[in-house]
Amino acid sequence: MVGVGVVRAGTQYNIVAEHAEIEGTTRSFLPEVREFTNRRVREIAEQTARMYGAEAEVEFKDFAAPLINDVQAVKEVTAVTEQLICREQIVSDYEKALGADDFADYLAVTRGMYAFVGTHSEKKPGSGVAHHHGLFDLDEEALLLSCNVYVDYALWVMEAEEI
């Protein structure tokens, strides 16, 4: 996926810009797909610039790797969470998404899972909006639940591993 978040160019609608800058992200579930996408973005930018007698400078910074939850950790956290709230409140068949977060770096070295808690409350309409959207509004009542899930799961892991 290629997402463009910023476009800066020119000073007036009827004057050809001397310089343009585009910022965005490329995301994928597999590193080889990200490499392919980045290569194609570079090729398209350079070829388009060349076609108009210009030059393109393309720079990529790989920030977050794909965030893929550990299946066993999902099962364990779901079981712990079921002790705190009713099963109907747990969404475990969340559709695969191309969100990115530094948490993926942790998952590269240990098992774990990323969860959305308090991010879709009927009492708080903005809570269902994507996190980086200007209308996003976390349901703060869910903070206590997330703390309880983290603590209870940590205790469960410590007990299971006899720590």
Coordinates of C-alpha atoms in Angstrom, one line a residue:
M1 CA 0.0 0.0 0.0
V2 CA 1.2 3.5 -0.8
G3 CA -0.2 6.3 1.2
V4 CA 0.5 10.0 0.6
G5 CA 0.2 12.2 3.6
V6 CA 1.9 15.5 2.5
V7 CA 2.2 17.3 -0.8
R8 CA 4.1 20.6 -0.9
A9 CA 4.6 22.4 -4.2
G10 CA 4.4 25.8 -5.7
T11 CA 3.1 29.2 -4.6
Q12 CA 0.2 29.9 -7.0
Y13 CA -2.3 27.8 -8.9
N14 CA -1.2 29.1 -12.3
I15 CA 2.5 29.0 -11.9
V16 CA 4.5 25.8 -12.6
A17 CA 6.3 24.8 -9.3
E18 CA 10.1 24.7 -9.5
H19 CA 10.2 22.1 -6.6
A20 CA 7.7 19.6 -5.2
E21 CA 7.9 17.4 -2.2
I22 CA 5.7 14.3 -1.5
E23 CA 5.8 12.5 1.8
G24 CA 4.0 9.2 2.6
T25 CA 4.4 5.6 3.6
T26 CA 4.6 2.2 2.0
R27 CA 3.3 -0.7 3.9
S28 CA 3.0 -4.4 3.4
F29 CA 2.8 -7.7 5.3
L30 CA 5.9 -9.1 3.7
P31 CA 9.4 -7.5 3.4
E32 CA 9.7 -8.6 -0.2
V33 CA 6.5 -6.8 -1.1
R34 CA 7.7 -3.6 0.6
E35 CA 11.0 -3.8 -1.3
F36 CA 9.0 -4.2 -4.6
T37 CA 6.7 -1.4 -3.8
N38 CA 9.6 0.9 -2.8
R39 CA 11.4 0.1 -6.0
R40 CA 8.3 0.8 -8.1
V41 CA 7.7 4.1 -6.3
R42 CA 11.3 5.1 -7.0
E43 CA 11.1 4.0 -10.7
I44 CA 7.8 5.9 -11.3
A45 CA 9.0 9.1 -9.6
E46 CA 12.3 9.1 -11.6
Q47 CA 10.7 8.2 -14.9
T48 CA 7.9 10.8 -14.5
A49 CA 10.5 13.5 -13.6
R50 CA 12.7 12.5 -16.5
M51 CA 9.7 12.7 -18.9
Y52 CA 9.4 16.4 -17.9
G53 CA 13.1 17.2 -18.0
A54 CA 13.4 17.2 -14.2
E55 CA 15.0 15.0 -11.6
A56 CA 13.5 13.1 -8.7
E57 CA 15.2 12.4 -5.4
V58 CA 13.6 9.5 -3.6
E59 CA 14.4 8.6 0.0
F60 CA 12.9 5.8 2.1
K61 CA 13.2 5.3 5.8
D62 CA 12.0 2.0 7.0
F63 CA 10.3 2.7 10.3
A64 CA 8.0 0.0 11.5
A65 CA 8.1 -3.6 10.3
P66 CA 4.7 -5.3 9.6
L67 CA 2.9 -5.8 12.9
I68 CA 1.8 -9.4 13.0
N69 CA 0.4 -10.8 16.3
D70 CA 1.6 -14.2 17.7
V71 CA -1.4 -16.6 17.3
Q72 CA -0.7 -18.2 20.7
A73 CA -0.5 -14.9 22.5
V74 CA -3.8 -13.8 21.0
K75 CA -5.5 -17.0 22.4
E76 CA -3.9 -16.4 25.8
V77 CA -4.8 -12.8 26.0
T78 CA -8.4 -13.5 24.8
A79 CA -8.7 -16.1 27.6
V80 CA -7.5 -13.7 30.2
T81 CA -9.8 -10.9 28.9
E82 CA -12.8 -13.2 29.0
Q83 CA -12.3 -13.3 32.8
L84 CA -12.8 -9.5 32.8
I85 CA -15.5 -8.8 30.3
C86 CA -18.1 -10.8 28.5
R87 CA -17.1 -12.7 25.3
E88 CA -19.4 -10.6 23.1
Q89 CA -17.3 -7.5 23.8
I90 CA -14.1 -9.1 22.5
V91 CA -13.5 -8.7 18.8
S92 CA -11.0 -11.4 17.9
D93 CA -11.7 -11.7 14.2
Y94 CA -10.4 -8.3 13.4
E95 CA -9.7 -7.9 9.7
K96 CA -6.1 -7.8 8.7
A97 CA -4.9 -4.2 8.4
L98 CA -1.8 -2.4 7.3
G99 CA -1.3 -0.3 10.5
A100 CA 2.2 0.3 11.6
D101 CA 3.7 0.7 15.1
D102 CA 7.0 0.4 16.8
F103 CA 5.5 -2.5 18.7
A104 CA 6.4 -4.6 15.6
D105 CA 10.0 -4.3 16.7
Y106 CA 9.2 -6.1 19.9
L107 CA 7.3 -8.8 18.1
A108 CA 10.4 -9.4 16.0
V109 CA 12.2 -10.7 19.1
T110 CA 9.5 -12.1 21.4
R111 CA 5.9 -13.3 21.1
G112 CA 3.1 -10.9 21.9
M113 CA 0.1 -9.2 20.5
Y114 CA -1.2 -5.7 19.7
A115 CA -4.7 -5.0 20.8
F116 CA -7.2 -2.1 20.3
V117 CA -8.9 -1.4 23.6
G118 CA -11.5 1.3 23.8
T119 CA -11.3 2.1 20.2
H120 CA -14.9 1.4 19.1
S121 CA -17.3 2.4 21.8
E122 CA -20.9 3.2 20.9
K123 CA -20.9 5.8 23.8
K124 CA -18.0 7.6 22.1
P125 CA -18.6 8.0 18.4
G126 CA -15.0 9.3 17.6
S127 CA -13.5 6.1 19.1
G128 CA -14.3 4.2 16.0
V129 CA -12.3 6.5 13.7
A130 CA -8.8 5.5 12.6
H131 CA -6.1 6.5 15.1
H132 CA -4.3 9.0 12.9
H133 CA -7.5 10.8 11.9
G134 CA -8.3 14.2 13.3
L135 CA -11.6 13.0 14.7
F136 CA -10.2 10.1 16.7
D137 CA -11.3 10.2 20.3
L138 CA -10.2 7.4 22.7
D139 CA -12.8 6.1 25.1
E140 CA -10.9 6.8 28.3
E141 CA -13.2 4.6 30.3
A142 CA -11.4 1.7 28.6
L143 CA -8.0 2.6 30.1
L144 CA -8.8 0.7 33.3
L145 CA -9.8 -2.4 31.3
S146 CA -6.5 -2.2 29.3
C147 CA -4.5 -1.9 32.5
N148 CA -6.3 -4.9 34.0
V149 CA -5.7 -7.0 30.9
Y150 CA -2.0 -6.1 30.9
V151 CA -1.5 -6.9 34.5
D152 CA -3.6 -10.1 34.5
Y153 CA -1.8 -11.4 31.4
A154 CA 1.6 -10.6 32.9
L155 CA 0.6 -12.5 36.0
W156 CA -0.7 -15.4 33.9
V157 CA 2.6 -15.6 32.0
M158 CA 4.6 -15.4 35.2
E159 CA 2.6 -18.2 36.7
A160 CA 2.7 -20.3 33.5
E161 CA 6.5 -19.9 33.2
E162 CA 6.9 -20.2 37.0
I163 CA 8.7 -16.9 37.3

